[in-house]
Short mmCIF file of C-alpha atoms in Angstrom, two decimals:
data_model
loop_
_atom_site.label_atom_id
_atom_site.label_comp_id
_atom_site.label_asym_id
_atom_site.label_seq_id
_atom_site.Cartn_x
_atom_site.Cartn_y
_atom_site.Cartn_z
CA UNK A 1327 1.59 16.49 25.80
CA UNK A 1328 1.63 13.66 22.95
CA UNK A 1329 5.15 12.42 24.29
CA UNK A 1330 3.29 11.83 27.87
CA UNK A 1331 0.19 10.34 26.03
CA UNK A 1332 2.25 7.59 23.80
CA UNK A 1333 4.67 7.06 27.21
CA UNK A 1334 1.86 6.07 29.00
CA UNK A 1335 0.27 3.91 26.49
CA UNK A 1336 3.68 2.04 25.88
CA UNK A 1337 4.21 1.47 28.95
CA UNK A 1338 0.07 0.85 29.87
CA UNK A 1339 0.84 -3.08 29.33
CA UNK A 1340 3.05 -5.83 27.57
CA UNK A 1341 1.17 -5.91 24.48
CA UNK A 1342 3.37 -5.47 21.37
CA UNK A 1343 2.85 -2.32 18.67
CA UNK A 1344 2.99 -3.31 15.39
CA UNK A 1345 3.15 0.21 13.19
CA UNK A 1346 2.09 0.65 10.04
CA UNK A 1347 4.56 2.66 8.01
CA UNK A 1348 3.91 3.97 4.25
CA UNK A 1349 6.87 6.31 3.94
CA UNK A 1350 4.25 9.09 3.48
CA UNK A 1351 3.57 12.35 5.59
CA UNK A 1352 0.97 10.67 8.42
CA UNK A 1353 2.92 7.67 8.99
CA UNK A 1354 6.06 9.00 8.91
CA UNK A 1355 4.66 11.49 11.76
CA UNK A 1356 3.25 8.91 13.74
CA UNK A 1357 6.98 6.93 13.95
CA UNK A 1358 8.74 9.85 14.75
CA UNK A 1359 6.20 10.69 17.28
CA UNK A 1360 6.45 7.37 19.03
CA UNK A 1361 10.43 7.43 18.28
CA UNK A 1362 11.23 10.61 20.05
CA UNK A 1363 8.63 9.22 22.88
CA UNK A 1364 10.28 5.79 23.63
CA UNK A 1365 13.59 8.04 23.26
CA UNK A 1366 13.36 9.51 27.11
CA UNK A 1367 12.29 6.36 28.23
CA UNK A 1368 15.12 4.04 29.98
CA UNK A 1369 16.64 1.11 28.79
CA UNK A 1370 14.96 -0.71 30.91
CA UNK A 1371 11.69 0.51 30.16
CA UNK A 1372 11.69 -0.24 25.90
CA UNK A 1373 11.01 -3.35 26.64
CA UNK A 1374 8.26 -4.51 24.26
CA UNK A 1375 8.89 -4.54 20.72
CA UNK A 1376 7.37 -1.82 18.20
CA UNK A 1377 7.11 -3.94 14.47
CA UNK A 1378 7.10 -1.38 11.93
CA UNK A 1379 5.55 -2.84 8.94
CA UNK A 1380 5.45 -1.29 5.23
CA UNK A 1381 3.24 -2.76 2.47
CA UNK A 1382 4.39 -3.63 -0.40
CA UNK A 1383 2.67 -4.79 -3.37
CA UNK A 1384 4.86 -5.55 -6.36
CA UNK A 1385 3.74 -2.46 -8.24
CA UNK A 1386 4.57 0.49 -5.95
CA UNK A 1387 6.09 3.48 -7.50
CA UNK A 1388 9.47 2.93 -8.37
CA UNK A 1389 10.45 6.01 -6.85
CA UNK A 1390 8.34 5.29 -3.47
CA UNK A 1391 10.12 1.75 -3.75
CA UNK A 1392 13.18 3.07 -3.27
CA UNK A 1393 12.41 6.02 -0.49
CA UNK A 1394 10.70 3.06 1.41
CA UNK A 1395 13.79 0.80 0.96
CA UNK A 1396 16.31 3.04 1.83
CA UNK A 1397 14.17 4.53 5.37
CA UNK A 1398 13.04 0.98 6.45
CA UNK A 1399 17.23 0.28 6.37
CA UNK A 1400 17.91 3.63 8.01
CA UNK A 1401 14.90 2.75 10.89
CA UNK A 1402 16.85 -0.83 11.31
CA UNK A 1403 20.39 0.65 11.84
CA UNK A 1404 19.19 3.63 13.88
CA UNK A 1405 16.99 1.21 16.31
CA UNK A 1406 20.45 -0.77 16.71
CA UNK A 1407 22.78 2.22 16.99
CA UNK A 1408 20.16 3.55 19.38
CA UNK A 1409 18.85 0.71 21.54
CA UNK A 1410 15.65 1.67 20.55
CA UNK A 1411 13.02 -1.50 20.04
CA UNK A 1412 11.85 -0.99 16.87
CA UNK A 1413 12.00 -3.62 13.88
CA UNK A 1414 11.15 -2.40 9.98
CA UNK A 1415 10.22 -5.23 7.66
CA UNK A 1416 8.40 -5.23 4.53
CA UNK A 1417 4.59 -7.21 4.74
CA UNK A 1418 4.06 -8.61 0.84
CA UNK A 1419 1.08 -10.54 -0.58
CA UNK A 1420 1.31 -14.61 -1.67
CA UNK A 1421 2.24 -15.40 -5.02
CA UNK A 1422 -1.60 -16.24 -5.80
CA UNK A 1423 -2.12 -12.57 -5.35
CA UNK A 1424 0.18 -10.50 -6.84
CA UNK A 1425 -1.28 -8.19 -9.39
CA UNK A 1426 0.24 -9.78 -12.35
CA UNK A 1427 -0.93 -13.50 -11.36
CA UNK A 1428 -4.22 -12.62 -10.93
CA UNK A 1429 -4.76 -9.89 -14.28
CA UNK A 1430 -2.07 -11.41 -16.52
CA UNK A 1431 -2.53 -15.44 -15.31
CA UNK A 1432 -6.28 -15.82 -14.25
CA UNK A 1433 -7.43 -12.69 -16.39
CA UNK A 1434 -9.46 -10.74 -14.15
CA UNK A 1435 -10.15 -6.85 -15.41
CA UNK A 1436 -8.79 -3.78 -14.30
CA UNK A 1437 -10.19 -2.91 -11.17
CA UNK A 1438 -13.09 -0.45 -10.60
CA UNK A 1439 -14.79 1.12 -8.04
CA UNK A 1440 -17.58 -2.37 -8.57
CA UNK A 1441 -14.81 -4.81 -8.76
CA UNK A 1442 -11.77 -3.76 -6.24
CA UNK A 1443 -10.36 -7.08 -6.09
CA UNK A 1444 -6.64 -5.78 -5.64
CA UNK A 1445 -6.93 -4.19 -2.21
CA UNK A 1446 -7.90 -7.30 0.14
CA UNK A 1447 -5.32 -9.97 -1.82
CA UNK A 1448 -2.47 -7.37 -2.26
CA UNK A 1449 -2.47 -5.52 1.31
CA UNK A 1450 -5.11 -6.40 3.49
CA UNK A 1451 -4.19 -9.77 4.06
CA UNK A 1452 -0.39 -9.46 4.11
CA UNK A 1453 -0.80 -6.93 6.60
CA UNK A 1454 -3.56 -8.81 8.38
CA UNK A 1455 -1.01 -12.07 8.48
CA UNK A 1456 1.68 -10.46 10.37
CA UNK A 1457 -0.90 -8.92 12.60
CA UNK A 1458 -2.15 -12.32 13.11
CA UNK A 1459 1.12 -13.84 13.83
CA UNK A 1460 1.71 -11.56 16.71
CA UNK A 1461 -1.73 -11.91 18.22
CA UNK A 1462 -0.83 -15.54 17.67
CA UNK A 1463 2.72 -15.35 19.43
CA UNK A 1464 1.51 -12.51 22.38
CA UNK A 1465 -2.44 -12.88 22.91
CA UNK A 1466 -2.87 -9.15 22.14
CA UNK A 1467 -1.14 -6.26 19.79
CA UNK A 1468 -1.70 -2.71 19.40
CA UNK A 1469 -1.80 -1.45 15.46
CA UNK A 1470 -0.81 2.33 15.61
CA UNK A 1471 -1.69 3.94 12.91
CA UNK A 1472 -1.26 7.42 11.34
CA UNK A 1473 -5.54 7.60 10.70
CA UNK A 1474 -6.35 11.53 11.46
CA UNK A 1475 -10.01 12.75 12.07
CA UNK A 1476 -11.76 15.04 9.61
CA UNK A 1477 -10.12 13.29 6.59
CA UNK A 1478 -13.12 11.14 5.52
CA UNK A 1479 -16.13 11.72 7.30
CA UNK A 1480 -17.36 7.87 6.92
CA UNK A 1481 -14.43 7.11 7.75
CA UNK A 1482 -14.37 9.55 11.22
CA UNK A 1483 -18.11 7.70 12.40
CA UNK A 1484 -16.31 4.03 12.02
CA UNK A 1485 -13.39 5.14 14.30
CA UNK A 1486 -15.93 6.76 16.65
CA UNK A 1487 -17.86 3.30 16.75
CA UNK A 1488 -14.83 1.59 17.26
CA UNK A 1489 -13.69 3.45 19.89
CA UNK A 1490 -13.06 1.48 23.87
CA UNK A 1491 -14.98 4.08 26.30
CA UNK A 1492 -12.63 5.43 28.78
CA UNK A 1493 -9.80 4.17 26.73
CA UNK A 1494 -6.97 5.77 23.92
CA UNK A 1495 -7.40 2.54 21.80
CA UNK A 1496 -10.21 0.93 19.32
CA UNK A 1497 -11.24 -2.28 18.99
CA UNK A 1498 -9.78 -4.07 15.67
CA UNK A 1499 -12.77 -4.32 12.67
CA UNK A 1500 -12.00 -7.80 12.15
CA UNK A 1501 -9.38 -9.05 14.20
CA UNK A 1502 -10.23 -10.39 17.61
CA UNK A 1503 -6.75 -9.82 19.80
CA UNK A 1504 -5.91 -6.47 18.09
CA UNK A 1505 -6.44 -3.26 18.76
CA UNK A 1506 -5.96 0.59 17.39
CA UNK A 1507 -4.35 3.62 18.27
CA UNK A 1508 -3.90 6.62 16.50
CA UNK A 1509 -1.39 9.08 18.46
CA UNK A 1510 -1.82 11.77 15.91
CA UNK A 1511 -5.55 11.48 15.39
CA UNK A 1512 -5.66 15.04 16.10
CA UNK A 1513 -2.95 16.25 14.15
CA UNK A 1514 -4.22 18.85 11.07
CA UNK A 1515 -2.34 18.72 8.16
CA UNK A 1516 -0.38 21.77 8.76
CA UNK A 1517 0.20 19.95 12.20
CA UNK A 1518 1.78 17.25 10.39
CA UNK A 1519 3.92 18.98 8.16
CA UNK A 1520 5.11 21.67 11.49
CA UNK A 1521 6.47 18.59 13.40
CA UNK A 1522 7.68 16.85 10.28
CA UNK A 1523 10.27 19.91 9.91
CA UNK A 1524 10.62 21.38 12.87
CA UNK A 1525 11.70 18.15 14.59
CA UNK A 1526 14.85 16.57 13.29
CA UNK A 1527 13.58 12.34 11.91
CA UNK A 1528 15.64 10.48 14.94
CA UNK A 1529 16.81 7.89 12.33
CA UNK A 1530 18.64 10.00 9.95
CA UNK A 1531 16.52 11.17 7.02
CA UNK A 1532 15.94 14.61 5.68
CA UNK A 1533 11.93 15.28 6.04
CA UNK A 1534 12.91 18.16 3.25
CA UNK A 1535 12.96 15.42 0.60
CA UNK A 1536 9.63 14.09 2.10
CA UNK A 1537 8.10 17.48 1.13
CA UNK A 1538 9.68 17.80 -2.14
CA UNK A 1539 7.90 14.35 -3.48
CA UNK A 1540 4.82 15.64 -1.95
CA UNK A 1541 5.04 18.70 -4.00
CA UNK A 1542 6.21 17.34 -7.27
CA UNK A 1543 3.67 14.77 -7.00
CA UNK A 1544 0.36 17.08 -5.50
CA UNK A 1545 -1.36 14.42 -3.93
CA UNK A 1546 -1.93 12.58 -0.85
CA UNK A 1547 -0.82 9.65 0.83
CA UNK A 1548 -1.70 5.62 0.51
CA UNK A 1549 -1.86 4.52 4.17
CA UNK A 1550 -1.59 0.77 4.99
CA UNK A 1551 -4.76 -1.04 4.22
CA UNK A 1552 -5.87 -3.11 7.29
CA UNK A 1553 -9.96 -2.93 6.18
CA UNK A 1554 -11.84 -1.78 3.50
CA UNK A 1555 -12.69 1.32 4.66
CA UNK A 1556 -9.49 2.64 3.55
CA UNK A 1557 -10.43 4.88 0.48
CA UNK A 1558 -8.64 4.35 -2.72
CA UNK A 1559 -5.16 5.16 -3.21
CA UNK A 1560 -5.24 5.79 -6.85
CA UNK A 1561 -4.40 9.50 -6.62
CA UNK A 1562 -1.74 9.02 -4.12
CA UNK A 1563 2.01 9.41 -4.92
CA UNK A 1564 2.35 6.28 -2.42
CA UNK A 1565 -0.16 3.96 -3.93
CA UNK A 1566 0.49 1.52 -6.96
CA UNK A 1567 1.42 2.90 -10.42
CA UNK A 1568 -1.25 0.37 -12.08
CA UNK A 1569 -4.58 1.56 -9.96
CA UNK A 1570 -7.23 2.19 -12.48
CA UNK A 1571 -10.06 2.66 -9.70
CA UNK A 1572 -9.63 6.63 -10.63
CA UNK A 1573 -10.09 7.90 -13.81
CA UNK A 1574 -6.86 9.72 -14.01
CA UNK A 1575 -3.56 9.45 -12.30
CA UNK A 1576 -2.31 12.87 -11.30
CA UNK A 1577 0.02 12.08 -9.16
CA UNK A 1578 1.72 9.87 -11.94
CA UNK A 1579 1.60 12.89 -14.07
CA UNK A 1580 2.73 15.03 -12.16
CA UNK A 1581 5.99 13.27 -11.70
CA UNK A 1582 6.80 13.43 -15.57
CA UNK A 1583 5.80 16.75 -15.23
CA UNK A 1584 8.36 17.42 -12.81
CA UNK A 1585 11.37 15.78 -14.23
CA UNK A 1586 10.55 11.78 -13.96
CA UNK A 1587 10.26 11.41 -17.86
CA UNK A 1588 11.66 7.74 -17.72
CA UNK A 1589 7.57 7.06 -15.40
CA UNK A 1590 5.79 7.78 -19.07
CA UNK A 1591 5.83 3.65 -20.10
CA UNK A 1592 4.08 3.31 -16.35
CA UNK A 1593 1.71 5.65 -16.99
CA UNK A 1594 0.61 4.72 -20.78
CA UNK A 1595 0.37 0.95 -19.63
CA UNK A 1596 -1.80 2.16 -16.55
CA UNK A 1597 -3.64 4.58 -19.05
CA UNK A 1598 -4.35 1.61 -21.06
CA UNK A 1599 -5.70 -0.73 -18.83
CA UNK A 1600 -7.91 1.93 -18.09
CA UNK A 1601 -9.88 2.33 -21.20
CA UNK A 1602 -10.87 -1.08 -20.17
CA UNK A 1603 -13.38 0.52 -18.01
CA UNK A 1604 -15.26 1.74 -21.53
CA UNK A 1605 -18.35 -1.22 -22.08
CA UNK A 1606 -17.18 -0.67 -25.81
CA UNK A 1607 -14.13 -1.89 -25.31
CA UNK A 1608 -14.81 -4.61 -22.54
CA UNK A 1609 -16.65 -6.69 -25.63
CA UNK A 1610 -13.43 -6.62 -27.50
CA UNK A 1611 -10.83 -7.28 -24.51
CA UNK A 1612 -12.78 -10.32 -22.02
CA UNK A 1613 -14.50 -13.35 -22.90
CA UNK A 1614 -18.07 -13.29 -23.38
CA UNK A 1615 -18.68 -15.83 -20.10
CA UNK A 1616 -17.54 -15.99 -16.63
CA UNK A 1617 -14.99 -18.19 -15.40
CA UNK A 1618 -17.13 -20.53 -14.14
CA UNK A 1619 -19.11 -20.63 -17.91
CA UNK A 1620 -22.10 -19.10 -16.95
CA UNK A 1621 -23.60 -15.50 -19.06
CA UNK A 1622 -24.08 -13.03 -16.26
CA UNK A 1623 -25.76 -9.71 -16.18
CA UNK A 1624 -26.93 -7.22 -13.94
CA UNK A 1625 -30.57 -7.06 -12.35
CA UNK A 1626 -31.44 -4.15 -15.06
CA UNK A 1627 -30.01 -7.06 -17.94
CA UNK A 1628 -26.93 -5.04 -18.44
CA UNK A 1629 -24.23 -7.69 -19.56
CA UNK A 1630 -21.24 -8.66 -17.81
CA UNK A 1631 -18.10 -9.71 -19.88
CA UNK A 1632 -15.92 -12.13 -18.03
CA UNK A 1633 -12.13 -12.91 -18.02
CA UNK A 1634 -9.29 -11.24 -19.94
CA UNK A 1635 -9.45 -13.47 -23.66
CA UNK A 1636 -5.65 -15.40 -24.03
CA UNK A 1637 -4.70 -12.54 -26.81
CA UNK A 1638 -5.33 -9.81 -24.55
CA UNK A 1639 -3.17 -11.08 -21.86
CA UNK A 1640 -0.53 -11.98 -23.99
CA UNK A 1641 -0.30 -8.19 -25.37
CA UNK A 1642 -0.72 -6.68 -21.61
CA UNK A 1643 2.04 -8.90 -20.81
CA UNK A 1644 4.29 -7.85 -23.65
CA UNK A 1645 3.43 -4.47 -23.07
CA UNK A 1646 4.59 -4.78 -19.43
CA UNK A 1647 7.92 -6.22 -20.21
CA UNK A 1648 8.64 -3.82 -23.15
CA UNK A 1649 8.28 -0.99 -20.09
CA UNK A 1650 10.24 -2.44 -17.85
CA UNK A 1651 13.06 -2.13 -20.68
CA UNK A 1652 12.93 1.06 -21.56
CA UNK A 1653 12.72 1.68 -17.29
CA UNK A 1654 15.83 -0.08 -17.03
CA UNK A 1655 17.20 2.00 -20.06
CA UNK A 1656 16.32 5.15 -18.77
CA UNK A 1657 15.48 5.20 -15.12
CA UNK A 1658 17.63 5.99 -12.21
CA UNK A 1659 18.16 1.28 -11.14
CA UNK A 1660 18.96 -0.69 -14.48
CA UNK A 1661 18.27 -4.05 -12.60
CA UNK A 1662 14.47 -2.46 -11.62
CA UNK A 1663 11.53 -5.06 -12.18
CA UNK A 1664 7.96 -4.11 -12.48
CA UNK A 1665 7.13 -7.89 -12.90
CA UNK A 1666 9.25 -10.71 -10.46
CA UNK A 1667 10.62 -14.29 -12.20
CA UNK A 1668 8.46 -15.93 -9.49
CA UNK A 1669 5.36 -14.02 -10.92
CA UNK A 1670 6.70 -14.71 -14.84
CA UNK A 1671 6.73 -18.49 -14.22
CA UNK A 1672 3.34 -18.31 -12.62
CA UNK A 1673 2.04 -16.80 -15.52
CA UNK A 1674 3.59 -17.82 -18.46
CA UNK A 1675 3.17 -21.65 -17.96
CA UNK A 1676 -0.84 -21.52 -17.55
CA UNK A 1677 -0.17 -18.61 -21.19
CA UNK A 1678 1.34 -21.12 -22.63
CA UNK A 1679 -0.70 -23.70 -21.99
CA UNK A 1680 -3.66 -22.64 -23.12
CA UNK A 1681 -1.90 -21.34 -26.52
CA UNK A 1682 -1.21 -25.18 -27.14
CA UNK A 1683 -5.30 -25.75 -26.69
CA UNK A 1684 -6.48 -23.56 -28.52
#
């Protein structure tokens, strides 16, 4: 049975599991799984720590922030109360890369489906870091992952490739010392949802309220990134509020919908970055060159507008801080921040700066 199966791979050699956890149906699965597992195991057999690791990006859902928060605490105290060897922790990106640094301080666009620069600054390579740090600190680790077949089919022939003949795991795409396994890569959705609520979450939560976001929201989940064939997360009530790779944020919409009237400021700033996407209003928004001063344009001659201009940023930014008010006003955690004072004095220095040159 899967018990036997992740027994046996525990316990198959000394190399640590570091688990990626989203708070979302797949991962939250695939810890339980593992959980209940390790659970019949002796004390003297849990010997090798399980890292469970949650992404976060700075501009999560509010409400995901919080369900994350409060089950990464609940995993911590129930791995203590329980003798159980798992560690939660939060994986976050460098200042450099936040969101806000990089639109609101450097000025790059909104990103598109041509110009995703959020996903490798903001996840992969937080993710990747920790991941690194073990393989630096044990010579191996084991990423499990909640990854199911059938759910992208590009995405189904790269785990195939990946996959270590004769072997449960799969070699790492980019990370020599690390190495996959997906206990639930079988797992339908249906499965998913079965175990979810017919087997009680070992570290106290309801799985009820998992399936009550799912249905207010009507979307999927974000996984964590750890390469780039992760698809976007923009329709996912566990990706980030500002993703403007979609065209429309259901999920987001749904949530008003549904009772969450205090989101709307998230979803009109998100809205508005983007109409970005529209060439028409690209020539009134960015500078005519790139950052480096050069005019560039596509191979067909099509024009390429370049950073954020100083006015635009300085709007976004007021815009950003005049939701995060009313969120505070009217939202369920008055001291919430969509934007962090680290980030603020990041950006408002090089802002002001340029103000004074211009």
């Amino acid at each position: 049975d899967y018990y036997s199966e992740v027994r046996d791979a525990y316990l198959a050699d000394r190399r640590p599991w570091v688990l990626g956890y989203s708070g979302g149906k797949d991962s939250t699965a695939t810890l339980q799984l593992v959980w209940n597992a390790l659970a019949t195991l002796g004390n003297g057999e849990r010997q090798k720590p399980v890292y469970v690791i949650s992404s976060d990006t700075f501009v999560e859902t509010p409400v995901i922030v919080d369900h994350i928060d409060q089950n990464l605490e609940k995993i911590n105290q129930a791995a203590d109360e329980q003798s159980m060897p798992f560690q939660a922790s939060k994986v976050v990106p460098e200042l450099e890369d936040t969101f806000w640094v990089n639109l609101l301080g450097r000025g790059y666009p909104a990103p598109s489906t041509k110009f995703r620069w959020c996903t490798d600054r903001m996840k992969i390579r937080p993710a990747n870091k920790f991941i690194l740090d073990r393989v630096e600190d044990f010579g191996e680790v084991i990423m499990v992952l909640g990854a199911r077949k059938g759910e992208s089919q590009t995405r189904d022939q790269v785990l195939k490739s990946l996959q270590i003949k004769g072997s449960r795991f799969r070699r790492h795409r980019s990370i020599t010392g690390a190495f996959v396994y997906s206990p639930i890569e079988e797992f339908t959705t249906e499965d998913v949802w079965t175990y979810l609520l017919q087997v009680k979450c070992p570290w106290g939560v309801s799985n009820r309220r998992l399936l009550g976001m799912y249905r207010n929201a009507q979307s999927g989940e974000c996984p964590l990134v750890v390469d780039t064939t992760t698809p976007s997360c923009g329709n996912s009530r566990f990706g980030c509020w500002v993703c403007t790779v979609v065209q429309q944020d259901r999920s987001m919409e749904s949530m008003i919908d549904n009772g969450e009237e205090w989101m709307q400021p998230l979803l009109d700033f998100r809205d508005e970055l983007a109409t970005h996407h529209d060439p028409a209003v690209k020539s009134q928004k960015r500078k005519y060159k790139r950052r480096n001063g050069r005019v560039t344009r596509t191979s067909e001659g099509k024009h390429i507008p370049g950073q954020y201009l100083l006015k635009e940023r300085q709007h976004l930014l007021r815009t950003l801080l005049e939701a995060q008010d009313s969120i505070r006003r009217h939202g369920p955690d008055p001291s919430f921040s969509l934007i962090t004072r680290a980030e603020l004095l990041e950006i408002i220095s090089p802002l002001f700066l340029a103000t004074l040159l211009i």
